[in-house]
Coordinates of C-alpha atoms in Angstrom, one line a residue:
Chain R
X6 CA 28.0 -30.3 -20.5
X7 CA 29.4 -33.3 -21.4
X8 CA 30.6 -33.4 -25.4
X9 CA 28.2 -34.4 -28.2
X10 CA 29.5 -37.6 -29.4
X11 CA 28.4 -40.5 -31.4
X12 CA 27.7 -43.8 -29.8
X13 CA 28.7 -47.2 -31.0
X14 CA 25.2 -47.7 -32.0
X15 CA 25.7 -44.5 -34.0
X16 CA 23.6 -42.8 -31.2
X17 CA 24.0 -39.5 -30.1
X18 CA 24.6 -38.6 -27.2
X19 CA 22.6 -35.2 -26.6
X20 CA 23.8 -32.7 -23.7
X21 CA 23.3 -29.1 -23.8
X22 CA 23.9 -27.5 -26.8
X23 CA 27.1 -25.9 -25.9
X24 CA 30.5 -24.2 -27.7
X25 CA 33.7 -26.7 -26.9
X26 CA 35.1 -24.0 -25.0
X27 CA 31.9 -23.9 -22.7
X28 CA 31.8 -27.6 -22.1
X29 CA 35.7 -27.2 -21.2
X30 CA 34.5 -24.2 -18.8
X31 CA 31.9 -26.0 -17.2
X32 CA 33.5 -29.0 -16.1
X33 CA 36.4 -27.5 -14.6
X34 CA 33.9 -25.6 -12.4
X35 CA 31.7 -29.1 -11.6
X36 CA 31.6 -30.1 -8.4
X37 CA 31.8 -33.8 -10.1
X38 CA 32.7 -34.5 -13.1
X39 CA 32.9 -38.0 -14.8
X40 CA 35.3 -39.1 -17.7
X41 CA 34.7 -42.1 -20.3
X42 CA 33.7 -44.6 -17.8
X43 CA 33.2 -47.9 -18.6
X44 CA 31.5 -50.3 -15.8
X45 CA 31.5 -53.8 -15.5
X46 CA 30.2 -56.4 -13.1
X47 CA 32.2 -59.6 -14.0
X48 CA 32.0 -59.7 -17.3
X49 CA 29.4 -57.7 -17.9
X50 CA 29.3 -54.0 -19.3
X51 CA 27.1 -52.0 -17.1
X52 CA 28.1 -48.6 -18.2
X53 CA 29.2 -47.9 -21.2
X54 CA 31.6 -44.7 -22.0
X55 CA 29.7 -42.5 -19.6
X56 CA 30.6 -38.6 -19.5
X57 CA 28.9 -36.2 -17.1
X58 CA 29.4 -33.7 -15.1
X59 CA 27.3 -31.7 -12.0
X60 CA 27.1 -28.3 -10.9
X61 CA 27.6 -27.4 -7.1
X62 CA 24.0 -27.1 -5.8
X63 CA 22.0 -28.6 -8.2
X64 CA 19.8 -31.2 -8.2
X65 CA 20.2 -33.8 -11.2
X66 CA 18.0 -36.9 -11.7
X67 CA 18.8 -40.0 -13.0
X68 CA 15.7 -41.7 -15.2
X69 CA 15.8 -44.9 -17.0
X70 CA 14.4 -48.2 -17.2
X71 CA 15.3 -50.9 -14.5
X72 CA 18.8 -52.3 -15.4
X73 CA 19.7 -49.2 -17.1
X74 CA 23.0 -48.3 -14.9
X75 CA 21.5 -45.3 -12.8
X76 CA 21.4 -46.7 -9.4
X77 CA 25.7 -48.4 -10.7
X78 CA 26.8 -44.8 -11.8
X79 CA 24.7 -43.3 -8.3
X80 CA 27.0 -45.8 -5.9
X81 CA 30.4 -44.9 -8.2
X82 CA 30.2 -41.7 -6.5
X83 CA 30.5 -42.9 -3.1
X84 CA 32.4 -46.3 -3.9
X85 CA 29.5 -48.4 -2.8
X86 CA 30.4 -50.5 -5.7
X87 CA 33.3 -51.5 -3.9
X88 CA 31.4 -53.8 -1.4
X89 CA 30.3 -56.0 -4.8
X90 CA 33.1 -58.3 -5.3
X91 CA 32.4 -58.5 -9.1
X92 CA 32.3 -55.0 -9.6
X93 CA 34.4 -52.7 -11.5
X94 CA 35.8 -49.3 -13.7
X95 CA 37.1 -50.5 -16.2
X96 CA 37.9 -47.2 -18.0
X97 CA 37.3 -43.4 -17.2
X98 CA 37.4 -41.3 -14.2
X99 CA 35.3 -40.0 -11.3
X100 CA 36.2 -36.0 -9.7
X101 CA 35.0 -34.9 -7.1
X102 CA 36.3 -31.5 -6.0
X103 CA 38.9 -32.3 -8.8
X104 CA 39.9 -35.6 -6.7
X105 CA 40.0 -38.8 -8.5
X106 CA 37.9 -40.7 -6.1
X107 CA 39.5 -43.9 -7.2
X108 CA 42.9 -43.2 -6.4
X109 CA 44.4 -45.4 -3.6
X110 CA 45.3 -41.6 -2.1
X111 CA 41.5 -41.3 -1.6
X112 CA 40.5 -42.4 1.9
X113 CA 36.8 -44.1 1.8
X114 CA 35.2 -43.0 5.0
X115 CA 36.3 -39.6 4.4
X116 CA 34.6 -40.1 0.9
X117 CA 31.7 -40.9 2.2
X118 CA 31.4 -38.5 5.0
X119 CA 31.5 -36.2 2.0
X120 CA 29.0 -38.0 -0.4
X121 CA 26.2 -39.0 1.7
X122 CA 23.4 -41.3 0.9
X123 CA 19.9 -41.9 0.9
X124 CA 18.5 -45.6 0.4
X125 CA 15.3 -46.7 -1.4
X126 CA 13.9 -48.1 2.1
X127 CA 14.6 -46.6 5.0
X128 CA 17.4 -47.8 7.0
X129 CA 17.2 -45.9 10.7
X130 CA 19.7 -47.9 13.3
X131 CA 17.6 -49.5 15.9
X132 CA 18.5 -46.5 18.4
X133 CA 16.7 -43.4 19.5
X134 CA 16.4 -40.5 17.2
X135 CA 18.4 -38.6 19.0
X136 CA 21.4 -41.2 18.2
X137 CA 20.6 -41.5 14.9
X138 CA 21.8 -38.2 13.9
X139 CA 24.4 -38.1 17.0
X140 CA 26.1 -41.6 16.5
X141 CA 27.7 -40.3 13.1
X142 CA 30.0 -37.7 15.3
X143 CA 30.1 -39.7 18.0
X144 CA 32.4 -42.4 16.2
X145 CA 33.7 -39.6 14.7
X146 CA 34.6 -38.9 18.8
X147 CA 32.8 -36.0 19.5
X148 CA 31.7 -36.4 22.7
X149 CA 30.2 -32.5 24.0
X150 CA 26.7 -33.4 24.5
X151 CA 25.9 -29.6 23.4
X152 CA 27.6 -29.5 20.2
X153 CA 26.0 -33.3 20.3
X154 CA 22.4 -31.4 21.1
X155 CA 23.1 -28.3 18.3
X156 CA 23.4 -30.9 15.7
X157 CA 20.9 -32.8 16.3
X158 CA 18.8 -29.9 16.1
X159 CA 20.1 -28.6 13.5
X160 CA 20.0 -31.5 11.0
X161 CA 16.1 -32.2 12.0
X162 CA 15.1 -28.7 11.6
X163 CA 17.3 -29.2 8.3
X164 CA 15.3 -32.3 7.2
X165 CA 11.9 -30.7 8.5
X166 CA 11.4 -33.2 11.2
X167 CA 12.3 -31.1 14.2
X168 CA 8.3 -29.7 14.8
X169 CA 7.4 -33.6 14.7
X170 CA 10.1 -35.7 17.1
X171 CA 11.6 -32.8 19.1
X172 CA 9.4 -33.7 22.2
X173 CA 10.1 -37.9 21.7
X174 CA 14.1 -37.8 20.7
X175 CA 14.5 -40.8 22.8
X176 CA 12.1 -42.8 21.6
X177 CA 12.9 -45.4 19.1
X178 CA 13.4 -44.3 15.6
X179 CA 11.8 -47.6 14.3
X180 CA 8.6 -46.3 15.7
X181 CA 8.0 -43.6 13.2
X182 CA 6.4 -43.3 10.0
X183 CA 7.8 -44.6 6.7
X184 CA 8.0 -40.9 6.0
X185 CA 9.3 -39.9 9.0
X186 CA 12.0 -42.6 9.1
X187 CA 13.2 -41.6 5.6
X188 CA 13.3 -38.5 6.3
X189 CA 15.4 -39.0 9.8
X190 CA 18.0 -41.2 7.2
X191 CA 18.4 -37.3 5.6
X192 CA 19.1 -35.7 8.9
X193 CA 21.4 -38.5 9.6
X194 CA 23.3 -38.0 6.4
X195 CA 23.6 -33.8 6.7
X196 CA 25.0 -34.4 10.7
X197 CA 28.3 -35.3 8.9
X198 CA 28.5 -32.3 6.6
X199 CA 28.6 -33.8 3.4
X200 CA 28.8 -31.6 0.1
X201 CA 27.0 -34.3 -2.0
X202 CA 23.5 -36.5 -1.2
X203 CA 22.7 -39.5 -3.2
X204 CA 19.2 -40.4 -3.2
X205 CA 18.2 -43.9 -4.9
X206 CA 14.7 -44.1 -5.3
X207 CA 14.3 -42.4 -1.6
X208 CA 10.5 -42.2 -2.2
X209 CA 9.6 -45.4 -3.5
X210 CA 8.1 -46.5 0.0
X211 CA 6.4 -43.9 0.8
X212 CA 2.9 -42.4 0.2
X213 CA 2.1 -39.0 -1.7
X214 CA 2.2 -37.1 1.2
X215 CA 5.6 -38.5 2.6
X216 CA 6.5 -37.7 -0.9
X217 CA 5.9 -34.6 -1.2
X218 CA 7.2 -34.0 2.1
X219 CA 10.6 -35.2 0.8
X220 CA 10.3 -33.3 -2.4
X221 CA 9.8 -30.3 -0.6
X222 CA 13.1 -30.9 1.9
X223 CA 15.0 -31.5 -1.4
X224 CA 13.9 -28.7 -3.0
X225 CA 15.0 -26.9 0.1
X226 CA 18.4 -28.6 0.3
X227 CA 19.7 -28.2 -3.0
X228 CA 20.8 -24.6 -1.3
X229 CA 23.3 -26.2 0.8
X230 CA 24.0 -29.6 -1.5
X231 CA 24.6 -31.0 -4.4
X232 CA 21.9 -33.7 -5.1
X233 CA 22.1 -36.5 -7.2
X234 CA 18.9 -38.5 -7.3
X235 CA 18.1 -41.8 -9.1
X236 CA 13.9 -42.2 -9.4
X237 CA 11.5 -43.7 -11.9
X238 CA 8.9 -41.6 -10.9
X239 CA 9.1 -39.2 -13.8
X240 CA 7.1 -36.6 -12.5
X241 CA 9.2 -36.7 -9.6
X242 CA 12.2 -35.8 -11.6
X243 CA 10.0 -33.1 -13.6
X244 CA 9.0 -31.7 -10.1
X245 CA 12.7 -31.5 -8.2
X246 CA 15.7 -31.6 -10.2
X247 CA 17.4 -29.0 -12.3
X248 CA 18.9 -31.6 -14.6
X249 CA 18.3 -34.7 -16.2
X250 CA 19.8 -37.9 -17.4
X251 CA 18.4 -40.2 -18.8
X252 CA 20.6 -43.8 -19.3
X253 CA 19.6 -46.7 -21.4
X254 CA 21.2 -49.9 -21.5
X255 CA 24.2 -48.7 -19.6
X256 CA 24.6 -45.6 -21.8
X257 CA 23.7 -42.1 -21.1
X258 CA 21.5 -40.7 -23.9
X259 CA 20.5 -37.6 -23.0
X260 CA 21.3 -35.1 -20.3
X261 CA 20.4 -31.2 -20.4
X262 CA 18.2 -28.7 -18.3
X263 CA 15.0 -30.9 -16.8
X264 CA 12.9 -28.1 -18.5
X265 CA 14.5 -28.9 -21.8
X266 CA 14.3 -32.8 -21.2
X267 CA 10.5 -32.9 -20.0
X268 CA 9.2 -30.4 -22.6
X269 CA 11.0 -30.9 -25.8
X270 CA 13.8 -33.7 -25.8
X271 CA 16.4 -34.0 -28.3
X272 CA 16.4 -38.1 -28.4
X273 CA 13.4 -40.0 -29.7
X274 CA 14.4 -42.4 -27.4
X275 CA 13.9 -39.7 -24.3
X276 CA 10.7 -39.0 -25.2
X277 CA 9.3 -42.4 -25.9
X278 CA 10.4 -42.9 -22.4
X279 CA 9.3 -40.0 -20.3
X280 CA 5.8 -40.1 -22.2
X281 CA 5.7 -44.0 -21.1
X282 CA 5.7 -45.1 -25.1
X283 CA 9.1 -47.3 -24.3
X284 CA 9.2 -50.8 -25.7
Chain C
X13 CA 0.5 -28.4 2.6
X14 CA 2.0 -25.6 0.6
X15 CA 4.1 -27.1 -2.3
X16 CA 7.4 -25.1 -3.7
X17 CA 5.8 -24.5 -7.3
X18 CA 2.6 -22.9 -5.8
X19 CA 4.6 -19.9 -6.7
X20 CA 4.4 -20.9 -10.5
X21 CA 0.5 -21.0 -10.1
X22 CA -0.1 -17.4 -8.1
X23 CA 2.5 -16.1 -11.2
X24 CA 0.2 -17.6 -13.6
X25 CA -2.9 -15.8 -12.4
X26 CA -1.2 -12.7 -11.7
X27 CA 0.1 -12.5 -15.3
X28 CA -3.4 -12.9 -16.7
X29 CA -4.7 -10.3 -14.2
X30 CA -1.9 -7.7 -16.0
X31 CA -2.9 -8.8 -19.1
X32 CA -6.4 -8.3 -18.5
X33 CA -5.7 -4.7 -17.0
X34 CA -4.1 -3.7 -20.5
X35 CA -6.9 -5.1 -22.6
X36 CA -9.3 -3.2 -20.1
X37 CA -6.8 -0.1 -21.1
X38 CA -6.6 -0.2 -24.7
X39 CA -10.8 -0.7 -25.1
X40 CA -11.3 2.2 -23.2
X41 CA -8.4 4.5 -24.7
X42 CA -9.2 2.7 -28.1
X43 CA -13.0 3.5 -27.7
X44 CA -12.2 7.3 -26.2
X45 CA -9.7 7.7 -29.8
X46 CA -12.8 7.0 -31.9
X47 CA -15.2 9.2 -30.0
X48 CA -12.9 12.2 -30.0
X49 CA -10.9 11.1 -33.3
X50 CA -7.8 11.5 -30.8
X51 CA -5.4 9.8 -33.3
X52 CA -2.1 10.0 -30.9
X53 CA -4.0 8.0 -28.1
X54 CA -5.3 5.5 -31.4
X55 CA -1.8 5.4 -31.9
X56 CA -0.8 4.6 -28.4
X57 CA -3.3 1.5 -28.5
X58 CA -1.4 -0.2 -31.3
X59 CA 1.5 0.3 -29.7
X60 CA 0.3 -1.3 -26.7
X61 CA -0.7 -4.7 -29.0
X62 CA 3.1 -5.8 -29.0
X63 CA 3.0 -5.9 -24.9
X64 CA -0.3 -8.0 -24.9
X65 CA 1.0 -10.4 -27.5
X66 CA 4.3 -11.4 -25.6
X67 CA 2.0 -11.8 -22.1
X68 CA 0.0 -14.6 -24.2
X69 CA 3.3 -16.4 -25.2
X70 CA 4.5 -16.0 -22.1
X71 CA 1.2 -17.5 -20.5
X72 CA 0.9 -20.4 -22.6
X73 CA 5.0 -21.4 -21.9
X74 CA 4.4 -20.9 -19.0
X75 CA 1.4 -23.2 -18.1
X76 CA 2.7 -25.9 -21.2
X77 CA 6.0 -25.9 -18.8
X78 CA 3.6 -26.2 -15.9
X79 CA 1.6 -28.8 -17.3
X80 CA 4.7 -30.4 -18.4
X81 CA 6.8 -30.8 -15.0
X82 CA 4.1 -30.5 -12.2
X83 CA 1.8 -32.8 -13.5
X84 CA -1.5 -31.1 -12.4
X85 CA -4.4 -32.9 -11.8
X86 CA -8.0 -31.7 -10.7
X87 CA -8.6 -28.1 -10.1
X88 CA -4.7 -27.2 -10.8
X89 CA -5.1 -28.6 -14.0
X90 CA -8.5 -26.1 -14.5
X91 CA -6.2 -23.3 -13.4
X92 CA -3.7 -23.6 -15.9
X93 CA -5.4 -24.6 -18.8
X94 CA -7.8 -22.0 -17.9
X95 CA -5.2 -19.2 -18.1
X96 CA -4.1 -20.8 -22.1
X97 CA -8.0 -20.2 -22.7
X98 CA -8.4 -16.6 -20.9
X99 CA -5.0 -15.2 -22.0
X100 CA -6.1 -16.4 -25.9
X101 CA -9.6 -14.2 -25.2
X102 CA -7.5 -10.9 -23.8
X103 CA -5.4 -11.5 -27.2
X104 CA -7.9 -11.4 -29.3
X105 CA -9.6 -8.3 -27.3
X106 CA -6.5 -6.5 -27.8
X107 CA -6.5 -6.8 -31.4
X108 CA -10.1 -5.6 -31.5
X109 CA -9.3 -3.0 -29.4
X110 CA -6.4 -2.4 -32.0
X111 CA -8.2 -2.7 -34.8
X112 CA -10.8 0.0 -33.1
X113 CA -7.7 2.2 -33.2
X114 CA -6.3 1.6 -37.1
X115 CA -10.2 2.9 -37.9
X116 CA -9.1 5.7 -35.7
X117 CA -6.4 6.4 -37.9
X118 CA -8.5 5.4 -41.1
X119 CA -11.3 8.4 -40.3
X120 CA -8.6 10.9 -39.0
X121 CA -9.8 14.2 -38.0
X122 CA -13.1 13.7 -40.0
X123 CA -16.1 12.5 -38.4
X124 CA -19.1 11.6 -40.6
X125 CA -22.5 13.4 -39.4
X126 CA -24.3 11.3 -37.3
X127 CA -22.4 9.2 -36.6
X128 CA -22.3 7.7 -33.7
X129 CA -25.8 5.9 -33.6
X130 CA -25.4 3.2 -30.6
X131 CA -21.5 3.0 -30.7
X132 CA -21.8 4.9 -27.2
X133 CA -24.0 2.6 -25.1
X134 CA -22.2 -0.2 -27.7
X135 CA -19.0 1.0 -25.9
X136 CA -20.5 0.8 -22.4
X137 CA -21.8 -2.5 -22.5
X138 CA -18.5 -4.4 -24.4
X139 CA -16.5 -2.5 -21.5
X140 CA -18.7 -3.6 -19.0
X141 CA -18.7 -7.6 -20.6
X142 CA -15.1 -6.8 -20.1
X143 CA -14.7 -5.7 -16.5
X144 CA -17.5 -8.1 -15.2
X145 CA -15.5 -11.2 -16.9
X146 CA -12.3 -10.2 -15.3
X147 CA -13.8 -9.4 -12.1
X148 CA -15.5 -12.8 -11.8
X149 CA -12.4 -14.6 -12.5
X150 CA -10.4 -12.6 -9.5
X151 CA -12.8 -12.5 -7.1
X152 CA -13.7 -16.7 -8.0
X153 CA -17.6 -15.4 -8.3
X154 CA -19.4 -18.3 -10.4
X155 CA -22.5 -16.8 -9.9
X156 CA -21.3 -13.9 -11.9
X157 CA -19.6 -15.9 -14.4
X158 CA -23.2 -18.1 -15.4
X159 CA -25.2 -14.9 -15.9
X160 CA -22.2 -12.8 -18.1
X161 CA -22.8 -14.8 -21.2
X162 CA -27.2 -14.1 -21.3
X163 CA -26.1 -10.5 -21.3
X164 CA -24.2 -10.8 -24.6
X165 CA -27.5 -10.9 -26.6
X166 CA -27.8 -6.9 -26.0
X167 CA -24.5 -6.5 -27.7
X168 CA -25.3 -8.5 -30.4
X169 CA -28.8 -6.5 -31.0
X170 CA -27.1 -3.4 -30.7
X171 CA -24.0 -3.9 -33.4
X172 CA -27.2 -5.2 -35.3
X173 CA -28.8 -2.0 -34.7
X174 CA -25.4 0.0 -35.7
X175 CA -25.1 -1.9 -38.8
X176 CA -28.6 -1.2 -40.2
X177 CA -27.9 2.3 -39.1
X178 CA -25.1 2.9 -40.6
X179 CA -25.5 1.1 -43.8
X180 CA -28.9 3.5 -44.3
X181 CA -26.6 6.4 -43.5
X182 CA -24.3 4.9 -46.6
X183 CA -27.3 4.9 -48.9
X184 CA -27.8 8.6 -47.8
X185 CA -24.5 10.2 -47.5
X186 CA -22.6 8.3 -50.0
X187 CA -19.7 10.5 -49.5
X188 CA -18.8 9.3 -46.4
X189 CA -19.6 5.9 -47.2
X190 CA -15.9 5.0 -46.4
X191 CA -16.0 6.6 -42.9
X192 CA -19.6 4.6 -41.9
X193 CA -18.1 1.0 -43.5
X194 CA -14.8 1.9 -41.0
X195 CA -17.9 2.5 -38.3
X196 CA -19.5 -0.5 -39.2
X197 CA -16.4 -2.4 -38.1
X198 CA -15.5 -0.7 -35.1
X199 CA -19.4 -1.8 -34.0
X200 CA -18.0 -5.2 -35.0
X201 CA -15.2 -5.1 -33.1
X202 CA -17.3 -3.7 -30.1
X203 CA -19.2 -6.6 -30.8
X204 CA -16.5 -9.0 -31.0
X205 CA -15.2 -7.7 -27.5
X206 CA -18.3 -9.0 -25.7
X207 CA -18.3 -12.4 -27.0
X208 CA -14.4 -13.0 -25.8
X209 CA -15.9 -11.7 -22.4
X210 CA -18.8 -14.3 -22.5
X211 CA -15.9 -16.5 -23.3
X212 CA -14.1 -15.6 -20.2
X213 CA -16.6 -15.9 -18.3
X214 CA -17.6 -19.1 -19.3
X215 CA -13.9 -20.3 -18.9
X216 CA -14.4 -19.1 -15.5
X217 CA -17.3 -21.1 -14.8
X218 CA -15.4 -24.1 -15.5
X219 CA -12.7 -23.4 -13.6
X220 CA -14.7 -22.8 -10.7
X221 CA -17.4 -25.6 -10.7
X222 CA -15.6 -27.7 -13.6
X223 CA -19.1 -27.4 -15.3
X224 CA -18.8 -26.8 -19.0
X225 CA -21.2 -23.9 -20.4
X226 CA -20.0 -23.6 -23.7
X227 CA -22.5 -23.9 -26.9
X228 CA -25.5 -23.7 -24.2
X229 CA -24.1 -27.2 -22.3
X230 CA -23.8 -29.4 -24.5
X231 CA -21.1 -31.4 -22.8
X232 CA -23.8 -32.1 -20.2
X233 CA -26.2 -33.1 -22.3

């Protein structure tokens, strides 16, 4: 989607192989679309000259080595960045919904209310389950304990937790599995309608089976959202996204259908990495 | 747990169980041509090869994209592999049963006298080979897919049979020397049939008890 350019290292940058017009067409209908960024924390270039853009309702993973800029470009989306002193955009732009998120108009709770995220470990509050998902509205200052009650429901159902908790909502969330928990931290994150989940590495704690649990329930999601997810397990990205990216060194070398990337990748430097031959 | 590319798996199997019911198709209509020298259902056959050809590409993307983005391990990676292996035996049972079909159109209207020898219970049996193979991959029946391949030797003895036949029928009726040579290799083909069965079937076999049966066990040994 992006355009086919060459890098500073004289590296292209491989998207899909589409016409100029088609690129144009496709990121005026992204649901995020991102613009020459350039990243820096202090003075160090994080992300370099980074174009992208997402479809509504697709699920796009983020692969790389450690330090390659994923999880950076990931927190852009919801301004997490901004709680790093050092941090900044140095050049580019970030849409969402055609909004420059980084305009001062931009008001950051309603952000992220509308970018939701998912954390590597699992980060329930130390309340019930039932106020896990609840407490989101209630600051919000819904009070109606059956609109409270619908959501609740709703949003475990939504996260395929509901058969497991719905007769012990007021016990502690820290009592549950690793699984469980991270799967609650979905729930928590749909209770406040969002139109976008981050994940960063959401299954890194958890066993196979809490894995596949969570594959399944983003699989399931992707319906409703649009799902960015930053993993190094590569057959995790194989098995859930629709697109992938894969970022070096702070630079995005290539990004195109998961199919495309997994079974026949344009970059040398792709497939050294996604057959574990990096290095 | 059921996992969301299941699907991809069941779609797998049920494309090799089509393919399978063409090949199944085309031996019999192909076999029925030569008998009766019924050129437009000879015809038919051939055009029928085209079908069976895209179901193998599709197959082997298929499980290659599979094998790719699911990482399979254990009995799912059996199953997919598997299909690579069966859907390569239907191919080339289709382009025997093909090739029974362009001798169809070789002999035309004109049968030699006599001609026939064992082609008939020939016929049977590669069918049979066929059927069973198929049969013990969709119903999982290892049992059935050990004792296929020992049945293969009566194929063999009878295209052997066919060939010294036929090749004495040459050396009498030089004539229609042509028409017994296009014989011969329509017993070949016959032939040829039952061995991709045996392979099947031994294909089968691995896939259900991951034991390896090909050239008499030697990866057992």
């Amino acid at each position: 989607m992006t355009k086919t350019k060459e890098e500073p290292t004289g590296a292209k940058v491989e998207t899909n192989n589409m016409s100029n017009s088609k690129q144009e067409a496709a990121a005026s209908s992204s649901l995020i679309q991102i613009k020459d960024l350039d990243f820096f924390y202090g003075s160090k270039q994080a992300l370099f000259n980074i174009n992208l853009n997402m479809l509504e309702k697709e699920v796009t993973a983020f692969i790389g080595p450690s330090g390659c800029g994923k999880s950076t470009l990931l927190r852009c989306f919801n301004r997490m960045n901004d709680l790093v002193d050092i941090a900044r955009i140095e050049n580019g732009t970030i849409h969402i919904h055609g909004h420059d998120i980084n305009s001062e108009e931009i008001d950051i709770i309603e952000l992220r209310k509308k970018v939701g995220m998912v954390f590597q470990k699992s980060n329930p509050f130390p309340k019930s389950i039932y106020e896990n998902i609840a407490y989101g509205l209630k600051i919000q200052g819904v009070k109606d304990k059956q609109i409270l009650d619908e959501v609740v429901e709703k949003c475990l159902r939504g996260a395929a937790l509901w058969e497991e908790v719905k007769d012990r909502l007021n016990e502690n969330a820290l009592g549950m599995s690793g699984g469980q928990q991270q799967r609650l931290c979905i729930a928590r994150t749909m209770a406040v309608s969002p139109n976008i989940i981050l994940m960063d590495e959401p299954c890194s704690a958890l066993d196979p089976i809490a894995t596949a649990k969570v594959e399944e329930l983003i699989h399931e999601l992707k319906t409703k959202y649009t799902i960015v997810i930053v993993t190094h397990n590569m057959q995790q990205a194989a098995r859930v996204s629709d697109k992938t990216a894969f970022f070096y060194m702070g630079k995005l070398i290539e990004l195109g259908k998961t199919d495309d990337i997994f079974m026949n990748p344009k970059q040398s430097q792709t497939e050294a990495y996604i057959s574990g031959k990096f290095g | 747990m059921k996992r969301f590319f299941d699907d991809e798996i069941k779609d797998l199997r049920s494309k090799i169980i089509l393919m399978g019911d063409k090949v199944t198709e085309m031996t019999n209509e192909a076999i029925t041509a030569l008998i009766e020298g019924n050129v437009d259902l000879a015809k038919k056959v051939i055009g029928t090869d085209d079908e069976v050809d895209n179901l193998e590409v599709e197959i082997d993307n298929d499980a290659v994209r599979y094998i790719s983005l699911r990482a399979p391990v254990a009995k799912d990676v059996r199953i997919v592999t598997i299909c690579m292996k069966i859907s390569n035996n239907l191919e080339r049972i289709g382009d025997e049963a093909t090739s029974i079909a362009k001798r169809v159109l070789k002999l035309g209207r004109q049968k030699p006298p006599n001609s026939f020898l064992e082609l008939g219970i020939l016929s049977e049996l590669a069918v049979k080979a066929l059927r069973l193979s198929l049969e013990s991959y969709i119903e999982g029946d290892a049992v059935l897919a050990k004792d296929l391949p020992g049945q293969d030797k009566e194929l063999d003895r009878l295209h052997r049979k066919n060939y010294d036949g036929f090749t004495e029928l040459i050396s009498q009726n030089s004539e229609f020397s042509a028409q017994f040579v296009e014989l011969i290799l329509a017993s070949k083909s016959l032939e040829r049939i039952g061995d991709h069965a045996s392979n099947i079937a031994v294909e089968v076999y691995y896939l259900l008890e991951a034991k390896d049966l090909r050239h008499h066990g030697i990866a057992d040994k």
